[in-house]
Structures are given as C-alpha cells and as structure tokens.
mmCIF file of C-alpha atoms in Angstrom:
data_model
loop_
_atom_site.group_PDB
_atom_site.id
_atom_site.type_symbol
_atom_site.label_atom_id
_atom_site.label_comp_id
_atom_site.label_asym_id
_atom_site.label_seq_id
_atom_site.Cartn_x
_atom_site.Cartn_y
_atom_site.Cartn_z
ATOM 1 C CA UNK A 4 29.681 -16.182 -14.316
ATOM 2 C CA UNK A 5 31.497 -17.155 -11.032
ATOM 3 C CA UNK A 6 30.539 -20.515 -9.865
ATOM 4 C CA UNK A 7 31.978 -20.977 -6.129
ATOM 5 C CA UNK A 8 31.986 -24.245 -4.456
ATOM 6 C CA UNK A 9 29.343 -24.390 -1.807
ATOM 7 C CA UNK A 10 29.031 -26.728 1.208
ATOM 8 C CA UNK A 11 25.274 -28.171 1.400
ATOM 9 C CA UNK A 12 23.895 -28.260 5.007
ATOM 10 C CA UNK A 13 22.888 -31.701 5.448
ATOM 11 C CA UNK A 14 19.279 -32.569 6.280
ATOM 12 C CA UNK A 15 15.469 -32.071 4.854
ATOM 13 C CA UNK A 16 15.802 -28.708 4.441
ATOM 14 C CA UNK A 17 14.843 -26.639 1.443
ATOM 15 C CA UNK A 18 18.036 -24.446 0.466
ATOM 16 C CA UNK A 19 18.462 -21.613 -1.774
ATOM 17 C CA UNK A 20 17.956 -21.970 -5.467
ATOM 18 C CA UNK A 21 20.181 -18.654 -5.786
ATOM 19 C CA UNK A 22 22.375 -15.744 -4.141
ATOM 20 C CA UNK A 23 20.501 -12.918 -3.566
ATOM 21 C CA UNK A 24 18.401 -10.747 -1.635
ATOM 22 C CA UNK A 25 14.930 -12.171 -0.546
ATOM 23 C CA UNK A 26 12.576 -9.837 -1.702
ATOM 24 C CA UNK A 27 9.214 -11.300 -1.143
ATOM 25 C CA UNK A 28 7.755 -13.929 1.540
ATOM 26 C CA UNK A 29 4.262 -14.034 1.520
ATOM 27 C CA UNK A 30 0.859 -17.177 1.438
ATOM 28 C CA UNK A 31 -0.606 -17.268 -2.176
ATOM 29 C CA UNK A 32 -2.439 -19.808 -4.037
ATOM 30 C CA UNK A 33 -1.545 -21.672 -7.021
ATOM 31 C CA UNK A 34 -3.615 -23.753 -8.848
ATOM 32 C CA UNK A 35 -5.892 -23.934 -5.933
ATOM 33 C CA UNK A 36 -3.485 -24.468 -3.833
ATOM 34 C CA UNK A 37 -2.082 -22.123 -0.800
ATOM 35 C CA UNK A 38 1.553 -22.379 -0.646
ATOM 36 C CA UNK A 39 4.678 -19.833 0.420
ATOM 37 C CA UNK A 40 6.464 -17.908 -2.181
ATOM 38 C CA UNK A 41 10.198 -16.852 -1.543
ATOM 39 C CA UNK A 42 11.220 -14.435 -3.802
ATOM 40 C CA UNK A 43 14.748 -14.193 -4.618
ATOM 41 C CA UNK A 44 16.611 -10.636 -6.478
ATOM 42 C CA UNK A 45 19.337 -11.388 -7.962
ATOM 43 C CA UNK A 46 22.109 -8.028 -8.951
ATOM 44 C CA UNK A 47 24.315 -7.787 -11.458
ATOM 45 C CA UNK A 48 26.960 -8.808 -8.963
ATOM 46 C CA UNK A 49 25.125 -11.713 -7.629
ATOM 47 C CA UNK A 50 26.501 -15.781 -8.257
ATOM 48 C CA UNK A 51 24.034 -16.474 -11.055
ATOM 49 C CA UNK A 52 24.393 -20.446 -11.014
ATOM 50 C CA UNK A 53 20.641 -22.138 -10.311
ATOM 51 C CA UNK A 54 20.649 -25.598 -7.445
ATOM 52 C CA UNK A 55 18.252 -27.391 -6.600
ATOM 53 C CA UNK A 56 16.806 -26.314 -3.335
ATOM 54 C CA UNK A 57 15.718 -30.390 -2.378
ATOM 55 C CA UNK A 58 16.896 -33.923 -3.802
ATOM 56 C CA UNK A 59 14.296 -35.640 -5.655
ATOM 57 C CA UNK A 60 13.341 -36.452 -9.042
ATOM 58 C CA UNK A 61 11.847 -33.387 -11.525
ATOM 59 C CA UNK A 62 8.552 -34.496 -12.611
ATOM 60 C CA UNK A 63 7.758 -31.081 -14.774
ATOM 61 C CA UNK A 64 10.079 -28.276 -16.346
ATOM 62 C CA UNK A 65 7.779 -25.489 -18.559
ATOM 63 C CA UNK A 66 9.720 -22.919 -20.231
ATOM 64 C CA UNK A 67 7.178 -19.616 -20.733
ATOM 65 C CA UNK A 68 8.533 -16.634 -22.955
ATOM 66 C CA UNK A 69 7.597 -12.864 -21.393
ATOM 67 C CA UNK A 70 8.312 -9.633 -21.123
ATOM 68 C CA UNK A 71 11.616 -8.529 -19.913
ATOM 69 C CA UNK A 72 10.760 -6.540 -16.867
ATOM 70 C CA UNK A 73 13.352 -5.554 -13.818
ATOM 71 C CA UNK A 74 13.360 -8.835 -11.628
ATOM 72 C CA UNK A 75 13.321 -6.758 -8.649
ATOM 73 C CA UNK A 76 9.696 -5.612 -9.373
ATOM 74 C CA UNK A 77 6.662 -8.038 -8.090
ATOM 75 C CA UNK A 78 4.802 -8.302 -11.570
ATOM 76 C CA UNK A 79 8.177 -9.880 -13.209
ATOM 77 C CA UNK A 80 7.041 -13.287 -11.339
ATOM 78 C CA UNK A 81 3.554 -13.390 -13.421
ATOM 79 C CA UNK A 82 5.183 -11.313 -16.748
ATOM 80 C CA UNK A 83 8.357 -12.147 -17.453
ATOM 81 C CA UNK A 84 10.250 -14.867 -19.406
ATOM 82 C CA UNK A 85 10.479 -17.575 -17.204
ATOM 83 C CA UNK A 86 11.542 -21.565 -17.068
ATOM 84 C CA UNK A 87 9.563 -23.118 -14.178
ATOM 85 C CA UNK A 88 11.029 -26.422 -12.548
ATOM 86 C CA UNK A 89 8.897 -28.207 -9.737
ATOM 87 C CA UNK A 90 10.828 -31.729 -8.012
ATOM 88 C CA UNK A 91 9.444 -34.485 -6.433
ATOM 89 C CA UNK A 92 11.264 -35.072 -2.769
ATOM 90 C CA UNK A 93 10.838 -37.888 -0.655
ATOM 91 C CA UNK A 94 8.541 -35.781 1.814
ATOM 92 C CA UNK A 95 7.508 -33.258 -0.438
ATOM 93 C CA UNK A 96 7.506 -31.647 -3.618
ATOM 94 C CA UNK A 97 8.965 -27.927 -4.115
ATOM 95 C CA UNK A 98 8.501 -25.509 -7.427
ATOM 96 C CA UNK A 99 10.968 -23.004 -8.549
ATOM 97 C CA UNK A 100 11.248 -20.359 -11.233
ATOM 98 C CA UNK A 101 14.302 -18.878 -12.935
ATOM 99 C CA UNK A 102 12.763 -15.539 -14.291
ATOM 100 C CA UNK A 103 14.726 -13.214 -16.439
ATOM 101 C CA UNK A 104 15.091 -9.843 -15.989
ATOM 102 C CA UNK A 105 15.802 -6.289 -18.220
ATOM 103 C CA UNK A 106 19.300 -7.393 -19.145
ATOM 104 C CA UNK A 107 19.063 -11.360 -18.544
ATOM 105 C CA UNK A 108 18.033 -12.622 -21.619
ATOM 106 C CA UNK A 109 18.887 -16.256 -21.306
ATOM 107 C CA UNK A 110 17.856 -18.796 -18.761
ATOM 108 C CA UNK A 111 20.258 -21.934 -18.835
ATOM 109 C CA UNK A 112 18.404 -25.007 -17.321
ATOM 110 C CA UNK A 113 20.561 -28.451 -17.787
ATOM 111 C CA UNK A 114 18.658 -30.580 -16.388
ATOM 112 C CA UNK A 115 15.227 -32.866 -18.149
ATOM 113 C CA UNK A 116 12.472 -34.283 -16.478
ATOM 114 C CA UNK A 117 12.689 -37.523 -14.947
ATOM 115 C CA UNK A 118 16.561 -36.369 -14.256
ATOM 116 C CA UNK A 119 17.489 -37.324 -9.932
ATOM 117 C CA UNK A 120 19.040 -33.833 -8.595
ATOM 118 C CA UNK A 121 20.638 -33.564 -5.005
ATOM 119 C CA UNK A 122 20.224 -30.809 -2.660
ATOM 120 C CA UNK A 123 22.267 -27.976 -3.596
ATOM 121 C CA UNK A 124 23.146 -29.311 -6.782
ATOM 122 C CA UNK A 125 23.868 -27.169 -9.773
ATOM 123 C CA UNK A 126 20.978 -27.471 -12.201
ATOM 124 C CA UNK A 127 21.127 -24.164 -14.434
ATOM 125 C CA UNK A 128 22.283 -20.210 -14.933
ATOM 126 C CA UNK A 129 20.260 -17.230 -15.386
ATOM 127 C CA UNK A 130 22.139 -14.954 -16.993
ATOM 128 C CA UNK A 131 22.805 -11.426 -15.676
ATOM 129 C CA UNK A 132 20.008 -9.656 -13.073
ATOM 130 C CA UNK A 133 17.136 -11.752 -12.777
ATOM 131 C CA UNK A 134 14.740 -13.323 -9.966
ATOM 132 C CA UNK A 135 14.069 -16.960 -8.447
ATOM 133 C CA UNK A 136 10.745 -17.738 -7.093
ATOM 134 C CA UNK A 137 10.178 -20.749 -4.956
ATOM 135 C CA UNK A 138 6.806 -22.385 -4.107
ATOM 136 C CA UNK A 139 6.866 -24.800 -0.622
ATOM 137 C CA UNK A 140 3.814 -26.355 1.087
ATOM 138 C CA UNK A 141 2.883 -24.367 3.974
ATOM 139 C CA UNK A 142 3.873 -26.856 6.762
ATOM 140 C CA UNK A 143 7.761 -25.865 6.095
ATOM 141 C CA UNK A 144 8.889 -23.141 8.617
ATOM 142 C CA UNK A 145 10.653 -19.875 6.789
ATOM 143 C CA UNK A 146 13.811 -19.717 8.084
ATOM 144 C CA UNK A 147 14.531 -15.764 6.127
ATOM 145 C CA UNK A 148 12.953 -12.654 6.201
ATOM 146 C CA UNK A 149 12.278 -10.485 3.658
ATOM 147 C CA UNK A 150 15.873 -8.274 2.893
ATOM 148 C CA UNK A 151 18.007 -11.131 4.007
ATOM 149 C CA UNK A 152 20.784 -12.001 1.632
ATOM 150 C CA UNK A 153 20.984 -15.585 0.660
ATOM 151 C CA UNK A 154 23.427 -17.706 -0.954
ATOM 152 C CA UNK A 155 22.660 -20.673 -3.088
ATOM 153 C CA UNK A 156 22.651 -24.283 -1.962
ATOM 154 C CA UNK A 157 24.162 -23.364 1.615
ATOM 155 C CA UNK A 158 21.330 -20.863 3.036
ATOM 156 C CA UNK A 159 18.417 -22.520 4.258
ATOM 157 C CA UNK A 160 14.964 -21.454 3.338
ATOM 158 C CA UNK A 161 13.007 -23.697 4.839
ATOM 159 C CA UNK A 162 12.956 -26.867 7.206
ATOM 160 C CA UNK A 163 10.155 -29.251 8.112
ATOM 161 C CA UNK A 164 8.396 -28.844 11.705
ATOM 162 C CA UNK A 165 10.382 -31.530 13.236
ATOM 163 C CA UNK A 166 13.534 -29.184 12.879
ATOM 164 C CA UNK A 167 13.220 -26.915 16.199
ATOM 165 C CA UNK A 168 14.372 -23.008 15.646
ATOM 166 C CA UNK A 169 17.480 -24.016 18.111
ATOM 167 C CA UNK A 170 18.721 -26.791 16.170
ATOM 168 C CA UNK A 171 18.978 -24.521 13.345
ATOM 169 C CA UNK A 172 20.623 -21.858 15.841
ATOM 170 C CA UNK A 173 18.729 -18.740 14.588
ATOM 171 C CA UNK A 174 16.931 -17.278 11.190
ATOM 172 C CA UNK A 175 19.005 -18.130 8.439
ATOM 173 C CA UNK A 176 21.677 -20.771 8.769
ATOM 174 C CA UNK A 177 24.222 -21.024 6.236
ATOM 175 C CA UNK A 178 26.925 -24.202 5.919
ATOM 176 C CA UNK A 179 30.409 -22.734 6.383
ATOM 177 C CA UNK A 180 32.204 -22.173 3.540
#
C-alpha cells in the first residue's frame, strides 16, 4: 500500500488515475456515445492509490458488484466488480472505473458526489491487482500507447487540441519526481 508523493503537471490535461501498464486504447460507445477508453493493468507490485485524472466536481459514483476475473483480461471491464466515478471539469467531463481483479477484493473510493477533487488528487485504493478504465470525449489527443507504463497523477493521458505534440515534448510526459 505505498502511497508516493507525486508532482501534478500543471495544465488541462487528463492524468493517470493509476500506475500501471496501459493495456487497451481503443473508440467505443457508451450510452450512445463514442468516446476513448484507456485501459490501465495494474500488478501486484503496482502503487494501488486511485487520483483523479481532472479537477472538477463528481456528479455520479455507481458501485456494481461482479465477478472477480484477472484485470489484465478485456471482459473484466464489462464483468467484474467495479465502482465507476465520472467528474464534471470546467471543459469537460471524464469517467473512470476502479475494477477489481482475482485477488483485489476491495475497492476503496473516499470521495461522495458533489465532493470538488483536483487533478492528481488522491480519491481512493484498489486493493491488490486490479484495472482502471477511463472514458474521455474524443476531441482529447492520447498522449500513450498501448504497453506504456504509467504512473498516477504525473503521466499524462490526454490533453486538449490546443496543446501541440511539442509542447508536451513527446508521447507520454511525466512531471519530475
């Protein structure tokens, strides 16, 4: 249950809910609507603490038992036990899902709606190997590839179009620290 301090890059950017490897970056459609889905592993060895990947206000948190499946696989998004988080930002609004996995049996989320959360800001725990899924509208720019490793609240996910590749300096920018 390490918990290292992390320096948030400063900016609209969407960071990383968690550390891990991104597993999955791909266009689906919720509720009608087509958004990108970043899929975050997370090992045994991983930092398990959950931050918010935007500042805003959270407007809906829906806790939904499951199945206990290895996070790692695709069908744990849609099966397993999951708490699902979405925040209102000042530009736009961003969805996230702790998901347990075969040995994390306990999702920690502190945090209620109507609650104000800053970027990078530590809003829950997921205990032992699980998964975090985040849903962004499709006019952010990815700024990871699939099999990148990621560290929460300092890697950067996603920024809006007005942020140019070369003002980020390259794929996946992380604050030093």
């Amino acid at each position: 249950f390490r918990d290292p301090k992390r320096v948030i890059p400063a900016g609209a950017w969407v960071v990383s809910p968690a550390d891990g490897h991104v597993v999955e970056l791909r266009e689906i459609e919720v509720e009608g609507q087509k958004v990108r889905k970043i899929s975050i592993f997370l090992s045994l060895l991983d930092v398990h603490v959950i931050r918010s990947p935007i500042s805003g206000v959270i407007r809906n948190v829906r806790y939904t038992p499951g199945r206990f499946l290895m996070a790692s696989r695709p069908e744990a998004s849609l099966e397993n036990e999951q708490n699902t988080v979405t925040i209102e930002g000042e530009r736009f609004t961003v969805t996230f899902k702790q998901i347990a996995g075969v040995l994390a049996r306990r999702i920690v989320f502190r945090k209620k709606v109507g609650d104000r959360v800053e970027c990078g800001e530590r809003v829950g725990l997921i205990k032992f190997g699980s998964r975090a899924d985040i849903f962004l509208p499709l006019d952010l720019l990815p700024n990871v590839a699939v099999g990148e490793r990621v560290r929460g609240g300092a890697s950067v996910l996603a920024s809006p179009p007005t942020k140019q590749p070369e003002q980020l300096g390259g794929m996946n920018r992380e604050a030093a620290g």
